Short mmCIF file of C-alpha atoms and ligand atoms in Angstrom, two decimals:
data_model
loop_
_atom_site.label_atom_id
_atom_site.label_comp_id
_atom_site.label_asym_id
_atom_site.label_seq_id
_atom_site.Cartn_x
_atom_site.Cartn_y
_atom_site.Cartn_z
CA MET A 1 -9.21 10.13 12.44
CA ALA A 2 -7.25 6.89 12.59
CA ARG A 3 -4.37 8.40 14.49
CA ASN A 4 -6.53 9.16 17.51
CA SER A 5 -7.73 5.61 17.83
CA VAL A 6 -4.08 4.61 17.97
CA GLN A 7 -3.08 7.24 20.49
CA PHE A 8 -5.98 6.69 22.82
CA GLN A 9 -6.33 2.95 22.72
CA LYS A 10 -6.10 1.18 26.02
CA GLY A 11 -3.09 -1.05 25.46
CA LEU A 12 -2.05 -3.41 28.20
CA SER A 13 -1.99 -1.74 31.62
CA GLU A 14 0.64 -2.71 34.15
CA ALA A 15 -2.07 -4.22 36.31
CA GLU A 16 -3.32 -6.34 33.42
CA PHE A 17 0.23 -7.34 32.65
CA GLU A 18 0.71 -8.51 36.26
CA GLU A 19 -2.53 -10.45 36.08
CA LEU A 20 -1.51 -12.25 32.89
CA TYR A 21 2.27 -12.55 33.18
CA GLY A 22 3.15 -11.65 36.77
CA THR A 23 4.68 -14.96 37.89
CA GLU A 24 7.05 -17.54 36.45
CA GLU A 25 4.24 -20.11 36.44
CA LYS A 26 1.92 -17.87 34.45
CA CYS A 27 4.66 -17.18 31.91
CA ARG A 28 5.47 -20.88 31.62
CA ALA A 29 1.81 -21.60 30.89
CA VAL A 30 1.74 -18.89 28.20
CA VAL A 31 4.90 -20.25 26.57
CA MET A 32 3.53 -23.80 26.79
CA ASN A 33 0.31 -22.80 25.01
CA SER A 34 2.13 -20.71 22.47
CA ARG A 35 4.79 -23.30 21.63
CA TRP A 36 2.57 -26.38 21.77
CA PRO A 37 -1.02 -25.22 21.17
CA ASN A 38 -2.10 -28.85 20.68
CA GLY A 39 -0.18 -30.14 23.65
CA PHE A 40 3.44 -31.24 24.05
CA GLU A 41 5.24 -32.23 20.88
CA CYS A 42 8.65 -33.85 21.03
CA PRO A 43 11.14 -31.76 19.00
CA VAL A 44 12.96 -34.96 17.97
CA CYS A 45 10.24 -37.44 16.98
CA GLY A 46 7.05 -35.37 17.15
CA GLY A 47 5.57 -37.64 19.82
CA HIS A 48 2.83 -36.27 22.07
CA GLU A 49 3.12 -38.59 25.07
CA TYR A 50 5.44 -37.44 27.80
CA SER A 51 6.25 -37.60 31.45
CA GLU A 52 7.58 -34.72 33.49
CA VAL A 53 10.94 -34.84 35.17
CA THR A 54 9.67 -32.60 37.91
CA THR A 55 12.95 -31.98 39.69
CA ARG A 56 14.47 -30.38 36.61
CA ARG A 57 11.25 -29.24 34.97
CA LEU A 58 11.94 -31.26 31.86
CA PHE A 59 9.58 -33.12 29.56
CA GLN A 60 10.58 -36.64 28.66
CA CYS A 61 9.17 -38.02 25.42
CA SER A 62 7.56 -41.41 26.02
CA ALA A 63 8.46 -42.61 22.51
CA CYS A 64 12.13 -41.67 22.09
CA ARG A 65 12.98 -40.87 25.73
CA ARG A 66 14.54 -37.56 24.75
CA GLN A 67 14.31 -34.90 27.46
CA THR A 68 13.56 -31.35 26.51
CA SER A 69 12.79 -28.15 28.35
CA LEU A 70 9.98 -25.73 27.69
CA ILE A 71 12.33 -23.14 26.25
CA ALA A 72 14.96 -25.31 24.55
CA GLY A 73 15.36 -24.25 20.95
CA THR A 74 13.59 -20.90 21.50
CA ILE A 75 14.96 -17.39 21.86
CA PHE A 76 14.25 -17.60 25.60
CA ALA A 77 16.94 -20.26 25.97
CA SER A 78 19.68 -17.83 25.09
CA THR A 79 20.13 -16.42 28.59
CA HIS A 80 19.61 -17.69 32.10
CA VAL A 81 17.05 -15.01 32.76
CA PRO A 82 13.69 -16.25 34.12
CA LEU A 83 10.72 -16.16 31.78
CA ARG A 84 8.90 -13.55 33.84
CA LEU A 85 11.74 -11.12 33.10
CA TRP A 86 11.59 -11.95 29.39
CA PHE A 87 7.91 -11.10 29.48
CA ARG A 88 8.62 -7.84 31.26
CA ALA A 89 11.18 -7.02 28.59
CA MET A 90 8.63 -7.80 25.85
CA TYR A 91 6.10 -5.62 27.66
CA HIS A 92 8.42 -2.61 27.73
CA LEU A 93 9.55 -3.17 24.16
CA THR A 94 6.06 -3.42 22.70
CA GLN A 95 4.03 -1.00 24.82
CA SER A 96 6.25 2.07 24.77
CA LYS A 97 5.97 4.08 21.61
CA GLN A 98 9.52 5.39 21.90
CA GLY A 99 11.19 2.08 22.67
CA ILE A 100 13.42 1.63 25.70
CA SER A 101 17.18 1.81 26.13
CA SER A 102 19.04 -1.18 27.54
CA ILE A 103 20.12 0.94 30.53
CA GLU A 104 16.51 1.72 31.38
CA LEU A 105 15.42 -1.84 30.66
CA GLY A 106 18.16 -3.21 32.91
CA ARG A 107 17.02 -0.89 35.69
CA ARG A 108 13.39 -1.95 35.37
CA LEU A 109 14.18 -5.65 35.24
CA GLY A 110 16.88 -5.53 37.89
CA VAL A 111 19.46 -7.11 35.58
CA ARG A 112 22.81 -5.83 34.35
CA GLN A 113 22.75 -3.54 31.38
CA ASN A 114 24.69 -6.06 29.35
CA THR A 115 22.02 -8.71 29.97
CA ALA A 116 19.27 -6.24 29.13
CA TRP A 117 21.08 -5.31 25.93
CA LYS A 118 21.24 -8.96 24.82
CA MET A 119 17.58 -9.57 25.64
CA LYS A 120 16.50 -6.49 23.79
CA HIS A 121 18.52 -7.29 20.70
CA LYS A 122 17.34 -10.89 20.64
CA LEU A 123 13.75 -9.74 20.81
CA ALA A 124 14.41 -7.15 18.11
CA GLN A 125 15.88 -9.96 16.03
CA VAL A 126 12.62 -11.88 16.43
CA MET A 127 10.74 -8.78 15.29
CA MET A 128 13.04 -8.37 12.30
CA GLU A 129 12.78 -11.99 11.16
CA ARG A 130 9.02 -11.82 11.56
CA ASP A 131 8.63 -8.92 9.15
CA VAL A 132 11.51 -9.33 6.76
CA SER A 133 9.64 -11.40 4.19
CA LYS A 134 6.43 -9.35 4.17
CA GLN A 135 5.64 -7.18 1.19
CA LEU A 136 3.83 -3.88 0.95
CA THR A 137 0.96 -3.55 -1.52
CA GLY A 138 -0.95 -0.72 -3.18
CA ARG A 139 0.10 2.91 -2.90
CA VAL A 140 3.58 3.32 -1.41
CA GLU A 141 5.45 6.50 -0.46
CA ILE A 142 9.20 5.94 -0.55
CA ASP A 143 12.18 8.01 0.55
CA ASP A 144 15.86 7.76 1.37
CA ALA A 145 16.97 8.29 4.95
CA TYR A 146 20.00 8.08 7.21
CA LEU A 147 20.65 7.15 10.81
CA GLY A 148 23.55 6.83 13.14
CA GLY A 149 26.85 8.52 13.65
CA GLU A 150 27.36 10.57 16.76
CA ARG A 151 23.95 12.13 16.70
CA THR A 152 20.95 11.09 14.68
CA GLY A 153 18.46 13.45 13.17
CA GLY A 154 21.05 16.11 12.45
CA LYS A 155 22.13 16.94 8.96
CA ARG A 156 19.83 15.42 6.41
CA GLY A 157 22.42 15.24 3.69
CA ARG A 158 22.23 12.59 1.04
CA GLY A 159 25.31 10.50 1.68
CA ALA A 160 26.32 12.35 4.86
CA PRO A 161 29.41 10.66 6.30
CA GLY A 162 29.13 8.27 9.25
CA LYS A 163 25.46 7.66 8.66
CA THR A 164 23.70 4.45 7.77
CA PRO A 165 21.44 4.65 4.74
CA PHE A 166 18.02 3.08 4.86
CA VAL A 167 14.88 3.04 2.76
CA ALA A 168 11.64 4.21 4.32
CA ALA A 169 8.50 2.99 2.57
CA VAL A 170 4.95 3.57 3.76
CA GLU A 171 1.97 1.75 2.32
CA THR A 172 -1.16 3.92 2.36
CA THR A 173 -4.77 3.43 1.45
CA PRO A 174 -5.80 4.96 -1.90
CA GLU A 175 -7.07 7.92 0.17
CA GLY A 176 -3.62 8.35 1.68
CA LYS A 177 -4.07 6.88 5.18
CA PRO A 178 -1.01 4.99 6.45
CA VAL A 179 -1.24 1.20 6.64
CA ARG A 180 2.20 -0.31 7.11
CA VAL A 181 5.79 0.84 7.08
CA GLN A 182 9.06 -0.77 6.05
CA LEU A 183 12.41 0.57 7.20
CA ARG A 184 15.25 -1.33 5.58
CA ARG A 185 18.94 -0.69 5.68
CA VAL A 186 20.53 -0.59 2.26
CA ALA A 187 24.15 -0.56 1.23
CA ASN A 188 23.65 2.59 -0.83
CA PHE A 189 21.15 4.42 -3.00
CA CYS A 190 22.08 2.94 -6.35
CA LYS A 191 19.42 1.78 -8.75
CA HIS A 192 20.33 -1.92 -8.52
CA THR A 193 20.15 -1.73 -4.71
CA ILE A 194 16.65 -0.28 -4.83
CA SER A 195 15.72 -2.84 -7.46
CA GLY A 196 16.77 -5.58 -5.00
CA PHE A 197 14.88 -3.91 -2.16
CA ALA A 198 11.74 -3.64 -4.29
CA LYS A 199 11.82 -7.29 -5.36
CA ARG A 200 11.96 -8.37 -1.74
CA SER A 201 9.75 -5.77 -0.12
CA LEU A 202 7.16 -4.58 -2.65
CA ASP A 203 4.36 -6.51 -4.31
CA PRO A 204 4.34 -5.95 -8.10
CA SER A 205 0.95 -4.25 -7.68
CA CYS A 206 2.56 -1.33 -5.87
CA GLU A 207 2.22 2.20 -7.15
CA VAL A 208 5.29 3.88 -5.77
CA VAL A 209 5.68 7.64 -5.39
CA SER A 210 9.12 9.12 -4.87
CA ASP A 211 10.69 12.55 -5.09
CA GLY A 212 12.65 11.52 -8.11
CA LEU A 213 15.99 10.52 -6.59
CA ASN A 214 17.35 8.56 -9.53
CA CYS A 215 17.72 5.18 -7.81
CA PHE A 216 13.99 4.87 -7.10
CA GLY A 217 13.38 4.13 -10.76
CA GLY A 218 14.69 0.68 -9.75
CA VAL A 219 11.26 -0.23 -8.31
CA THR A 220 10.00 -0.85 -11.85
CA ASP A 221 12.31 -3.91 -11.96
CA ALA A 222 9.95 -5.46 -9.41
CA GLY A 223 6.98 -4.75 -11.66
CA CYS A 224 5.84 -1.72 -9.65
CA LYS A 225 4.56 1.50 -11.15
CA HIS A 226 6.65 4.54 -10.32
CA GLU A 227 5.49 8.13 -10.12
CA VAL A 228 7.92 10.98 -9.56
CA ILE A 229 6.73 14.03 -7.68
CA LYS A 230 9.32 16.77 -7.60
CA THR A 231 9.50 18.46 -4.21
CA GLY A 232 12.47 20.74 -4.51
CA SER A 233 14.47 20.87 -1.30
CA GLY A 234 14.31 22.30 2.20
CA PRO A 235 11.32 22.49 4.56
CA ALA A 236 8.85 22.84 1.68
CA ALA A 237 9.80 19.34 0.51
CA ALA A 238 8.82 17.84 3.86
CA ARG A 239 5.32 19.33 3.54
CA THR A 240 4.52 17.83 0.15
CA PRO A 241 1.19 16.02 0.73
CA ALA A 242 2.24 13.06 -1.43
CA PHE A 243 4.95 12.28 1.10
CA LYS A 244 3.07 13.13 4.26
CA TRP A 245 3.30 9.67 5.81
CA VAL A 246 6.81 8.74 4.86
CA ASN A 247 7.92 12.08 6.31
CA THR A 248 5.85 11.51 9.44
CA ALA A 249 7.24 8.01 9.92
CA LEU A 250 10.79 9.26 9.46
CA GLY A 251 10.21 12.09 11.93
CA ASN A 252 8.88 9.58 14.45
CA VAL A 253 11.63 7.04 14.05
CA LYS A 254 14.30 9.70 14.41
CA ALA A 255 12.61 11.27 17.43
CA ALA A 256 12.29 7.84 19.03
CA ILE A 257 15.89 6.94 18.42
CA VAL A 258 17.34 10.31 19.39
CA GLY A 259 15.11 10.41 22.47
CA THR A 260 15.99 6.91 23.62
CA TYR A 261 19.57 6.27 22.58
CA ARG A 262 22.62 8.45 22.74
CA SER A 263 24.10 6.89 19.67
CA ILE A 264 23.61 3.66 17.81
CA HIS A 265 26.21 1.63 16.05
CA GLU A 266 25.79 1.04 12.35
CA LYS A 267 25.72 -2.74 12.69
CA HIS A 268 22.71 -2.54 15.02
CA VAL A 269 20.69 -0.13 12.90
CA PRO A 270 18.54 -2.84 11.22
CA ARG A 271 17.29 -4.09 14.57
CA TYR A 272 16.47 -0.61 15.86
CA LEU A 273 14.54 -0.03 12.66
CA ALA A 274 12.86 -3.43 12.96
CA GLU A 275 11.70 -2.60 16.48
CA PHE A 276 10.09 0.62 15.31
CA GLU A 277 8.59 -1.05 12.25
CA TYR A 278 7.16 -3.91 14.31
CA ARG A 279 5.43 -1.56 16.73
CA PHE A 280 4.12 0.72 14.00
CA ASN A 281 2.68 -2.11 11.95
CA ARG A 282 0.82 -3.51 14.94
CA ARG A 283 -0.18 -0.19 16.46
CA TYR A 284 -3.93 -0.86 16.27
CA ASP A 285 -3.72 -3.70 18.72
CA LEU A 286 -1.21 -2.98 21.45
CA GLY A 287 -2.63 -5.62 23.78
CA ALA A 288 -2.17 -8.39 21.21
CA MET A 289 1.47 -7.55 20.60
CA LEU A 290 2.73 -9.57 23.56
CA PRO A 291 1.07 -12.88 22.64
CA ARG A 292 2.09 -12.35 19.03
CA LEU A 293 5.70 -11.68 19.94
CA THR A 294 5.67 -14.71 22.25
CA TRP A 295 4.39 -16.84 19.38
CA ALA A 296 7.27 -15.68 17.17
CA ALA A 297 9.85 -15.93 19.98
CA VAL A 298 9.19 -19.61 20.66
CA ARG A 299 9.66 -20.26 16.93
CA THR A 300 12.93 -18.38 16.69
CA PRO A 301 16.01 -20.42 17.63
CA PRO A 302 18.34 -18.95 20.22
CA MET A 303 21.08 -17.01 18.60
CA PRO A 304 24.63 -16.92 19.93
CA TYR A 305 25.88 -13.46 20.75
CA ARG A 306 28.54 -13.58 18.03
CA LEU A 307 25.93 -14.40 15.37
CA LEU A 308 23.61 -11.71 16.66
CA LYS A 309 26.34 -9.23 15.91
CA LEU A 310 26.67 -10.53 12.36
CA ALA A 311 23.02 -11.07 11.70
CA ASP A 312 22.20 -7.75 10.12
CA VAL A 313 20.03 -8.06 7.10
CA TYR A 314 20.89 -5.88 4.18
CA ALA A 315 17.72 -4.99 2.37
ZN1 LIG B 401 10.43 -38.08 20.99
#
């Protein structure tokens, strides 16, 4: 079964990580190849000729004379942390199924928790921006869910106070095997909100199954088919085969978040969800996650801390 090939795949061992990304020079070479696969390109004029200002490790464009650094204009420029620590952070973020708290990350990197927190959220922002415009296709199980407050995973009330609502949608094969997941914060569970979510996140070809919460009828605005399967309530509802994967994904995301974080603030919920979503959607190739995240990171501009705090995307 597919799940076993995920659980037992090799991933990237710590030894392999050291071999590939163990020194600052190795990380610089990886960033260089990822940012400029066809060789240096001046961010101002696009020129390819350059000379190196070796004392300051800058590249000087031979055409316009502009000096630029390897990480200028990328997410890695947003702290003074060396690249090899960024790569370690990406390693921990992508290879651990449960995610990693900033306290633990700080300990492993030997940086202050505050620095670890910023790195983690910037990388989660990269993950979020990477996936935000992708759409699910085919059969989709959808459900409403809540996170946050003092403890997550407690009362599963619809509209429980202090909790952040989000939509969980799982694309499956026609046979019901999970393909991809989307976890998107929403302002509420009104029909027009779900309509907006569906237009952004679901291809019109989708055949959506829900338990009949009224708002989910909004998916038809995006051209999707909608099938209601009544589940009743309580534990029996969670066992309904039609919702097996959305329930499994929700169980996993809540276990991961409860297990890793004491509490999470509402404004950060989208990035915690994005982190989980990113890992889940790339679970078949753990080893490739690091180069892929690097590729996205060098194409994501550095974000000031104040903007990071405001950058939540409402689905
Ligand atoms: Zn230039």
